[in-house]
Tab-separated table of C-alpha atoms and ligand atoms in Angstrom:
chain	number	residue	atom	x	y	z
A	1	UNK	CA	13.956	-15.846	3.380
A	2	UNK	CA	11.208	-13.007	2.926
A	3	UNK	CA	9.287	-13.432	-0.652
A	4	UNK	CA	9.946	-10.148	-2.186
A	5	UNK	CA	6.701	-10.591	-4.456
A	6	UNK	CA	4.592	-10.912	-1.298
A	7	UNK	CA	6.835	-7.977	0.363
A	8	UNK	CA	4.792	-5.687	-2.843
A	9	UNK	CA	1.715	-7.975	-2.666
A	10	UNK	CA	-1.667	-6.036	-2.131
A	11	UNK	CA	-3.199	-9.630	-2.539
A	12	UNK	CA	-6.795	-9.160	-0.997
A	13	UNK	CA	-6.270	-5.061	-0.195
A	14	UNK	CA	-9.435	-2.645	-1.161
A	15	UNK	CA	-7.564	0.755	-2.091
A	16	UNK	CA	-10.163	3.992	-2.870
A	17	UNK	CA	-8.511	6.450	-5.226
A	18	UNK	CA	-9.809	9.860	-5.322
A	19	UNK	CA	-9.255	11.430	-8.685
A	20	UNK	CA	-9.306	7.939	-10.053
A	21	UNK	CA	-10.226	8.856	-13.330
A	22	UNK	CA	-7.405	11.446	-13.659
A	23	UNK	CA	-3.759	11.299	-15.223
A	24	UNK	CA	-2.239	9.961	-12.652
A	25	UNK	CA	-5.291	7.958	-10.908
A	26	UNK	CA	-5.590	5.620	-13.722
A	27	UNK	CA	-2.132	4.659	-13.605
A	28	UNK	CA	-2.469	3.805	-9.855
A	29	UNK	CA	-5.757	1.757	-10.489
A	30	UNK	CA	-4.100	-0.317	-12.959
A	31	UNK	CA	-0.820	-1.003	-10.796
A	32	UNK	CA	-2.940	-1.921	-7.959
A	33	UNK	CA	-4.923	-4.228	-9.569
A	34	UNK	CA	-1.748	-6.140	-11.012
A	35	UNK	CA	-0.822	-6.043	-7.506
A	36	UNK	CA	-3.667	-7.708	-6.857
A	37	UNK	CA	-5.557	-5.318	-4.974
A	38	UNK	CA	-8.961	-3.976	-5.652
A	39	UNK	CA	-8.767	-0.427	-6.901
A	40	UNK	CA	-11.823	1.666	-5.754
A	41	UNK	CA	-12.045	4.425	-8.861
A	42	UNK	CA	-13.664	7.627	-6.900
A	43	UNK	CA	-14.090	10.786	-9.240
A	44	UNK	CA	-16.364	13.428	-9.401
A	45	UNK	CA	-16.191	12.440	-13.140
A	46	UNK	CA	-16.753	9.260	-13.906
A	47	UNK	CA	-17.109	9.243	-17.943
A	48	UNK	CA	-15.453	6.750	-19.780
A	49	UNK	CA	-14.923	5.032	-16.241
A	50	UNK	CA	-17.099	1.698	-17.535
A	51	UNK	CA	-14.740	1.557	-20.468
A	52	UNK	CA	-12.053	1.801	-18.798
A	53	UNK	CA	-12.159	-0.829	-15.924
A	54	UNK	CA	-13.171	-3.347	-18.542
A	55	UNK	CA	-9.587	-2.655	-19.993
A	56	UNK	CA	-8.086	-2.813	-16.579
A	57	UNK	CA	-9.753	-6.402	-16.148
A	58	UNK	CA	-9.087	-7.702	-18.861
A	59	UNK	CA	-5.389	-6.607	-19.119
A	60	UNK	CA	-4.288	-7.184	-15.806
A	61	UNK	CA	-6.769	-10.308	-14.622
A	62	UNK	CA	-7.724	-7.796	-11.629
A	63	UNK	CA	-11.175	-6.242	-10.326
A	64	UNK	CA	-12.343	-2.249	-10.513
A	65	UNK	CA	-14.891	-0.360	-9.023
A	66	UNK	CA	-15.997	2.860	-9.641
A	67	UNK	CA	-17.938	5.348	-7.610
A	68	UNK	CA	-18.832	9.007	-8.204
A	69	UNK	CA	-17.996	11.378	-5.697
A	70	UNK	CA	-17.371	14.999	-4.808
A	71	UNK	CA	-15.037	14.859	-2.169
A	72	UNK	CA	-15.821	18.459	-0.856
A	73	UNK	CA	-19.134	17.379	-0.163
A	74	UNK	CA	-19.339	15.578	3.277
A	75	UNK	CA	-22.395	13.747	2.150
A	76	UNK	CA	-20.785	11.994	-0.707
A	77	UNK	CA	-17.711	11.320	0.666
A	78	UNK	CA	-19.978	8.829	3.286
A	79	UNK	CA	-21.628	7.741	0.424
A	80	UNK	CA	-18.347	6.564	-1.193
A	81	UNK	CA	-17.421	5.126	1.837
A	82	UNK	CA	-21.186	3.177	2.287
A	83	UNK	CA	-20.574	1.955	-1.645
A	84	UNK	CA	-17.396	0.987	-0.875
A	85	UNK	CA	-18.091	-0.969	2.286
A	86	UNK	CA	-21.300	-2.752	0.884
A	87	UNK	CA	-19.007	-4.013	-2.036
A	88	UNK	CA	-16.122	-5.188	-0.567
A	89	UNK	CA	-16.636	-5.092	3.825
A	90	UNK	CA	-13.485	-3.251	4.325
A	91	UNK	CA	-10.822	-0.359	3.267
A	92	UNK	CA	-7.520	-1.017	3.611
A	93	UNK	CA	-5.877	1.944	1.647
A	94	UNK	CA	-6.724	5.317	0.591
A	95	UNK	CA	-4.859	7.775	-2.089
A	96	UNK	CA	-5.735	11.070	-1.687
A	97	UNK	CA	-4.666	12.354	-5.224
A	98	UNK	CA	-8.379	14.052	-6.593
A	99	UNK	CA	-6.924	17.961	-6.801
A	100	UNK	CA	-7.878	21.309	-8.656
A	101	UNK	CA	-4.619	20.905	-10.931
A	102	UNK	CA	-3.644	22.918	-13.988
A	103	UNK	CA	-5.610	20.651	-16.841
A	104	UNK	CA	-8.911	20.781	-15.184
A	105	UNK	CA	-8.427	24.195	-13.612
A	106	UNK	CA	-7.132	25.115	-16.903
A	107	UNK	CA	-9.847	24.235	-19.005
A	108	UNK	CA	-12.621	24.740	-16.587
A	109	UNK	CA	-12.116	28.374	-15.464
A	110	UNK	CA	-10.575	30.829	-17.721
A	111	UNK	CA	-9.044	32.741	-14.659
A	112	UNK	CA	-7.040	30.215	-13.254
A	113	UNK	CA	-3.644	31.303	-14.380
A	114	UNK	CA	-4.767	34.948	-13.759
A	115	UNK	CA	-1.647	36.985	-12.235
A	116	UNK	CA	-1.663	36.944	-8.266
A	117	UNK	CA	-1.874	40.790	-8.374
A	118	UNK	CA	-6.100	39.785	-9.949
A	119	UNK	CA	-5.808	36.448	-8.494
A	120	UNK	CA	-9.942	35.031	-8.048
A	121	UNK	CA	-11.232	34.651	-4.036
A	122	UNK	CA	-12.839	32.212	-5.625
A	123	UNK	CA	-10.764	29.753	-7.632
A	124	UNK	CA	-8.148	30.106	-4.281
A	125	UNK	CA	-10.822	28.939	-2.528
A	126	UNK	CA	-12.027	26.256	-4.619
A	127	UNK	CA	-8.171	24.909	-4.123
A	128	UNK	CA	-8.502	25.027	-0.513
A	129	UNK	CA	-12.272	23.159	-0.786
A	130	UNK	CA	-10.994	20.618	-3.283
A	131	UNK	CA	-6.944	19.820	-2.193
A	132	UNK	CA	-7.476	20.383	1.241
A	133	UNK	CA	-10.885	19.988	2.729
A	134	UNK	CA	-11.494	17.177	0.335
A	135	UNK	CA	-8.388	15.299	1.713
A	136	UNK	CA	-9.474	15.952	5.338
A	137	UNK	CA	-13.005	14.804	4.760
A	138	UNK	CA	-11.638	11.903	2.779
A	139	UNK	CA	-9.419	11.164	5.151
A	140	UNK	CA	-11.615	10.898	8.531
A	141	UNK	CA	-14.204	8.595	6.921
A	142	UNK	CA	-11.758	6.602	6.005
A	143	UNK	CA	-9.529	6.414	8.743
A	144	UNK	CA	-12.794	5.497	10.895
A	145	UNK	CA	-12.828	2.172	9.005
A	146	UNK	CA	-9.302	1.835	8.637
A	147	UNK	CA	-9.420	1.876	12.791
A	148	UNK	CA	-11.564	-1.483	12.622
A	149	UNK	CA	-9.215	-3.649	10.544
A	150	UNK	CA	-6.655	-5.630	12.901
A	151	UNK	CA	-3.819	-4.301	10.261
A	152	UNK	CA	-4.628	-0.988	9.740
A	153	UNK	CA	-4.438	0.422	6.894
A	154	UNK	CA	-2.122	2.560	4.540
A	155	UNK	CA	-2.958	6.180	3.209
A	156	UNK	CA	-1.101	8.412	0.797
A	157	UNK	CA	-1.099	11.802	0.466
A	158	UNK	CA	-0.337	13.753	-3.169
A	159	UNK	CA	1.754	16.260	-2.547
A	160	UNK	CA	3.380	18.028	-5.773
A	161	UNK	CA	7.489	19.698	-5.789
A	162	UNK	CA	5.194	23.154	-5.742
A	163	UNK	CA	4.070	21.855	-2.029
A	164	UNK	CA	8.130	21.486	-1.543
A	165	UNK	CA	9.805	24.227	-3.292
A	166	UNK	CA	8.185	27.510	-5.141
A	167	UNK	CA	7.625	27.229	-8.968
A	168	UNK	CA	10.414	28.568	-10.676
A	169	UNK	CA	8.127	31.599	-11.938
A	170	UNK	CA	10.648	31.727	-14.754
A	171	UNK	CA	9.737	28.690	-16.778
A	172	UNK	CA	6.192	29.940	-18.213
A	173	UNK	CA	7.732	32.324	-19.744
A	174	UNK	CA	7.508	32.450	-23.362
A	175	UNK	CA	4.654	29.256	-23.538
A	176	UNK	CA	1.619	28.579	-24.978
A	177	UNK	CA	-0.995	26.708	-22.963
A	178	UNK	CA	-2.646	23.518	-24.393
A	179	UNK	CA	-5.560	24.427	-22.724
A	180	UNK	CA	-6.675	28.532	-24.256
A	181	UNK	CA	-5.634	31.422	-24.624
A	182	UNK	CA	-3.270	32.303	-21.778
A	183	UNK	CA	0.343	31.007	-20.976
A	184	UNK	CA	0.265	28.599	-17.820
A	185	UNK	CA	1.659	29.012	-14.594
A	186	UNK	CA	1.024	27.377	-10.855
A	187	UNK	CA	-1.296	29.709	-9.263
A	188	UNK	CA	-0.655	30.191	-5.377
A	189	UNK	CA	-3.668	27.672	-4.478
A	190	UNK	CA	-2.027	24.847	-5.450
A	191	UNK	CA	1.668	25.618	-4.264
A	192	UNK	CA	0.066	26.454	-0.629
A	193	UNK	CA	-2.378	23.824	-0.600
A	194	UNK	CA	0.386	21.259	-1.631
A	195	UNK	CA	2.663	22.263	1.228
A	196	UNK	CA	0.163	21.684	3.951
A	197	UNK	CA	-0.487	17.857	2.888
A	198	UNK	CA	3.167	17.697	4.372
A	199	UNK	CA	1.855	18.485	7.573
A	200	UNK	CA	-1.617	17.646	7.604
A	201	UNK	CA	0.569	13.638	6.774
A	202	UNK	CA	2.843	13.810	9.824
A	203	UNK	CA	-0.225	15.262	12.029
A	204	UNK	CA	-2.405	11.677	11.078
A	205	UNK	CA	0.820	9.674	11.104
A	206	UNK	CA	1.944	9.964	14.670
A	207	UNK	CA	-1.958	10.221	15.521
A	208	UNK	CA	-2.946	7.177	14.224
A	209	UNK	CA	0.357	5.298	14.567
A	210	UNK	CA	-1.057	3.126	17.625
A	211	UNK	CA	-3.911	2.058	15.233
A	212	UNK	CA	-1.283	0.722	12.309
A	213	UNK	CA	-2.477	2.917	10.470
A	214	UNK	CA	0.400	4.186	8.572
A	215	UNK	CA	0.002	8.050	6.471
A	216	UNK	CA	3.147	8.897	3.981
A	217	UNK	CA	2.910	11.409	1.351
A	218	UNK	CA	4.115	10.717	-2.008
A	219	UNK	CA	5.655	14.250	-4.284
A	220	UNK	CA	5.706	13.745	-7.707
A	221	UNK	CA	7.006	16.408	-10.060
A	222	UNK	CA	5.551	17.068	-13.506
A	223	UNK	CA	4.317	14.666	-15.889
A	224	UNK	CA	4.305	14.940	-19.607
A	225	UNK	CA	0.964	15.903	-20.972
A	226	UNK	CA	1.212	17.477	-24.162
A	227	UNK	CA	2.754	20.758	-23.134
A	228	UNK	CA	3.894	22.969	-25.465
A	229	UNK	CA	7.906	22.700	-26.627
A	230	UNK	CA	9.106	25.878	-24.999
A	231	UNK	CA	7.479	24.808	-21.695
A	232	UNK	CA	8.927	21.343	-22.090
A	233	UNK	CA	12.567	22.399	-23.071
A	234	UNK	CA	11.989	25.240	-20.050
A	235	UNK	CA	11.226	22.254	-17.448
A	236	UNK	CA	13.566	19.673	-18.576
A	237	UNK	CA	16.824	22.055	-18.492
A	238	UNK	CA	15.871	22.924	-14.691
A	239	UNK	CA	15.641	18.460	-13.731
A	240	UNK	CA	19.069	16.610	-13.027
A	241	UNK	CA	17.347	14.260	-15.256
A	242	UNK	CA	16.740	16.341	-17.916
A	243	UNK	CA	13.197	15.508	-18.452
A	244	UNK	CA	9.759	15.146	-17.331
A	245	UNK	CA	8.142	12.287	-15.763
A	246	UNK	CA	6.205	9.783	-17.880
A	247	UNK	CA	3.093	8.861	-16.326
A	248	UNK	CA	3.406	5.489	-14.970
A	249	UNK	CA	7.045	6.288	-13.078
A	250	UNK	CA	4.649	7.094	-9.887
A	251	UNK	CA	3.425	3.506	-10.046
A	252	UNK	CA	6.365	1.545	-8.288
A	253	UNK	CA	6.339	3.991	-5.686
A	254	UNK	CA	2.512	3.792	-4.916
A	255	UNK	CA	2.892	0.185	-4.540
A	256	UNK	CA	5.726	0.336	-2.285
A	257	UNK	CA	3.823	3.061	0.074
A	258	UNK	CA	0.553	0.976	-0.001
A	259	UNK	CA	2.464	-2.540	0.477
A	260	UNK	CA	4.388	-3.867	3.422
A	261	UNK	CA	7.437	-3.077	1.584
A	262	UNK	CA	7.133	-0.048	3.209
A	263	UNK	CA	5.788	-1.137	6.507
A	264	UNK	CA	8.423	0.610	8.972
A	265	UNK	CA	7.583	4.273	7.009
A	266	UNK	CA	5.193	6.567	8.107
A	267	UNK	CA	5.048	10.673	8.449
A	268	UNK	CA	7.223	10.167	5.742
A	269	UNK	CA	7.432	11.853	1.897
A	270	UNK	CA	8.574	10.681	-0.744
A	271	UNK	CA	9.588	12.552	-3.244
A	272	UNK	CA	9.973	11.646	-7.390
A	273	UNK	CA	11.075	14.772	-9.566
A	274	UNK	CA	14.449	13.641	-11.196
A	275	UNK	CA	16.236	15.327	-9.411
A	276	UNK	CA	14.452	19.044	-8.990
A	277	UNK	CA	14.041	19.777	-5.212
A	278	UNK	CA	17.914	18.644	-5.102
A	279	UNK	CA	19.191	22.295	-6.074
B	1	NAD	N1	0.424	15.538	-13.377
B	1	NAD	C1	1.459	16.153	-12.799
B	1	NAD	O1	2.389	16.660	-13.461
B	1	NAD	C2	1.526	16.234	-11.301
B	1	NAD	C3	2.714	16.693	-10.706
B	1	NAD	C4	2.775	16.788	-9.318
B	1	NAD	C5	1.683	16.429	-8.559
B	1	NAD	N2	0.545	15.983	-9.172
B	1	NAD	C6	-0.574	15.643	-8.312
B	1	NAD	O2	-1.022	14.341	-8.642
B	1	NAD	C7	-2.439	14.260	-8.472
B	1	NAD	C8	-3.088	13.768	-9.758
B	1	NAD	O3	-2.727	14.625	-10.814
B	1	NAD	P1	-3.223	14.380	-12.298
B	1	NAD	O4	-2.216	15.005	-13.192
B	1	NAD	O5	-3.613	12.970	-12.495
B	1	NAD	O6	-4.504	15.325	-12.326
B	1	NAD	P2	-5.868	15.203	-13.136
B	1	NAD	O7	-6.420	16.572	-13.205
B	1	NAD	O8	-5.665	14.436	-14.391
B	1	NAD	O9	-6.764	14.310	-12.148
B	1	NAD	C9	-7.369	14.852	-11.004
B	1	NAD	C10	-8.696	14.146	-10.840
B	1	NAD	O10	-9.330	14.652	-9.657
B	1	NAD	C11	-10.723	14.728	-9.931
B	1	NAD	N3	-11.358	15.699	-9.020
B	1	NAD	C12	-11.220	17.037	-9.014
B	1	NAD	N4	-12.026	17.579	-8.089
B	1	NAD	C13	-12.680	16.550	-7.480
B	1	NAD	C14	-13.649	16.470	-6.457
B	1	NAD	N5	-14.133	17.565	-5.860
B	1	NAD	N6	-14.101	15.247	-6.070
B	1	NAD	C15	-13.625	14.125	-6.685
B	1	NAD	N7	-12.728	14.137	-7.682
B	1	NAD	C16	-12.254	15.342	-8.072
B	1	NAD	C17	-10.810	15.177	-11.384
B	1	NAD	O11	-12.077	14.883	-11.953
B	1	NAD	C18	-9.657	14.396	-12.013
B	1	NAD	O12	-10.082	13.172	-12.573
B	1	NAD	C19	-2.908	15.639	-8.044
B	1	NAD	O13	-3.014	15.699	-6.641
B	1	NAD	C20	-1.790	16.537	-8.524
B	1	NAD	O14	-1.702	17.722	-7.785
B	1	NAD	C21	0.442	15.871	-10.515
């Protein structure tokens, strides 16, 4: 009889998250190390990153490491991969999930939810650097090491509903953002930057299929983070499920794409959005 605990084990694994420090990359972190794996935290912004992996080890009996890194910059991304090597000898799983998203776009650039008609060269750019280049860079250091292990390894690529489906333009309307002055939207970097991790997963997965290394990506759709009511009403009436994610539902389903639990999936995606891409 298979041990279904061992099935979702990542007993022994070394899994580098990029935009570990984010929303979502904290939640990962923490279910990999109570899957006993050793989350590597990788963020360009690492505050609060000490406090935080003393939590994680203390609450879950687990390990963390963190390492700063810009992952548009090929330089750091080998450094990240050096620090990552000389800590632990090996990399058995990588989750590409660092992206330009709405909070740190948002609050970083007060154009980013500028109408497409005015739309910046330069913030749909900075999309392509940071959700696209920054995956592939990410991706082929990585994979070079992955290539070495006798098992292979197991990436996963963060896709978003917006890489599946348009935005439904229609749901900003009327709401305030949490992060200034304007109302929010998805600006047209993300959506298209989002539906090439699709590809740019299937590409790597039948590539690298002879090496076990396995590539799936996983689509989440939007997480609760303090939005505004009319946005959150807006959101929720459009999901089957008639809300929006809390942050740790994305947890089981990183564990499952990481794990041998999953080990006859690859090129595949995975989608988690109660129910929105279904109509
Ligand atoms: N939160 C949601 O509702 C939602 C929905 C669908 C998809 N996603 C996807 O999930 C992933 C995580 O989202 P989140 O909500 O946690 O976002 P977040 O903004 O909280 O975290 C993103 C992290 O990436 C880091 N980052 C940005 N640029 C970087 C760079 N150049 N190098 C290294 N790190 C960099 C940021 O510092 C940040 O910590 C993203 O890919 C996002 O598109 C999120």
């Amino acid at each position: 009889m298979r041990n279904i605990q061992e099935l979702f084990s990542l007993r022994e694994k070394v899994v580098v998250i990029t935009g570990g420090m984010g929303l979502l990359g904290k939640t990962y972190a923490e279910a990999i190390a109570i899957a006993n794996g050793y989350p590597v935290i990788a963020d360009i912004k690492l505050n609060g990153a000490e406090d935080f992996i003393k939590i994680l080890e203390h609450e879950t009996g687990g390990e963390g490491f963190a390492c700063e890194v810009d992952i548009t910059s090929e330089k750091s991304v080998q450094n990240l991969v050096e620090q990552t090597l000389e800590k632990y000898g090996r990399i058995n799983g990588l989750i590409n999930n660092a992206a330009l998203t709405v909070a740190k776009g948002g609050t970083e650039f007060k154009d980013y939810f500028s109408a497409f008609e005015n739309y910046p060269l330069k913030l749909w750019q900075l999309a392509l650097d940071t959700n696209l280049t920054g995956m592939f860079l990410v991706t082929r250091e990585i994979g070079k090491q992955m290539k070495k292990n006798s098992d292979g390894g197991s990436i996963v690529n963060v896709a978003s509903t917006y890489g599946v489906v348009s935005p439904d333009h229609r749901i900003y309307q009327g709401t305030k953002s949490q992060y200034g002055e304007q109302s929010i939207n998805t600006p047209i970097g993300y959506a298209t930057t989002k539906s090439a991790v699709l590809n740019f997963t299937r590409y790597l997965a039948t590539y690298w299929a002879k090496y076990k290394i396995r590539v799936n990506t996983l689509t989440p759709g939007g997480v609760f983070a303090g939005h505004d009511k009319t946005f959150v009403n807006n959101y929720s009436s459009r999901v089957p499920l008639g809300r929006m994610a809390k942050e740790h539902e994305y947890q089981g389903a990183m564990i499952f794409l990481l794990s041998d639990a999953s080990s006859y999936m690859t090129g595949a995606n995975l989608i988690i959005d109660g129910g929105w891409t279904c109509w």
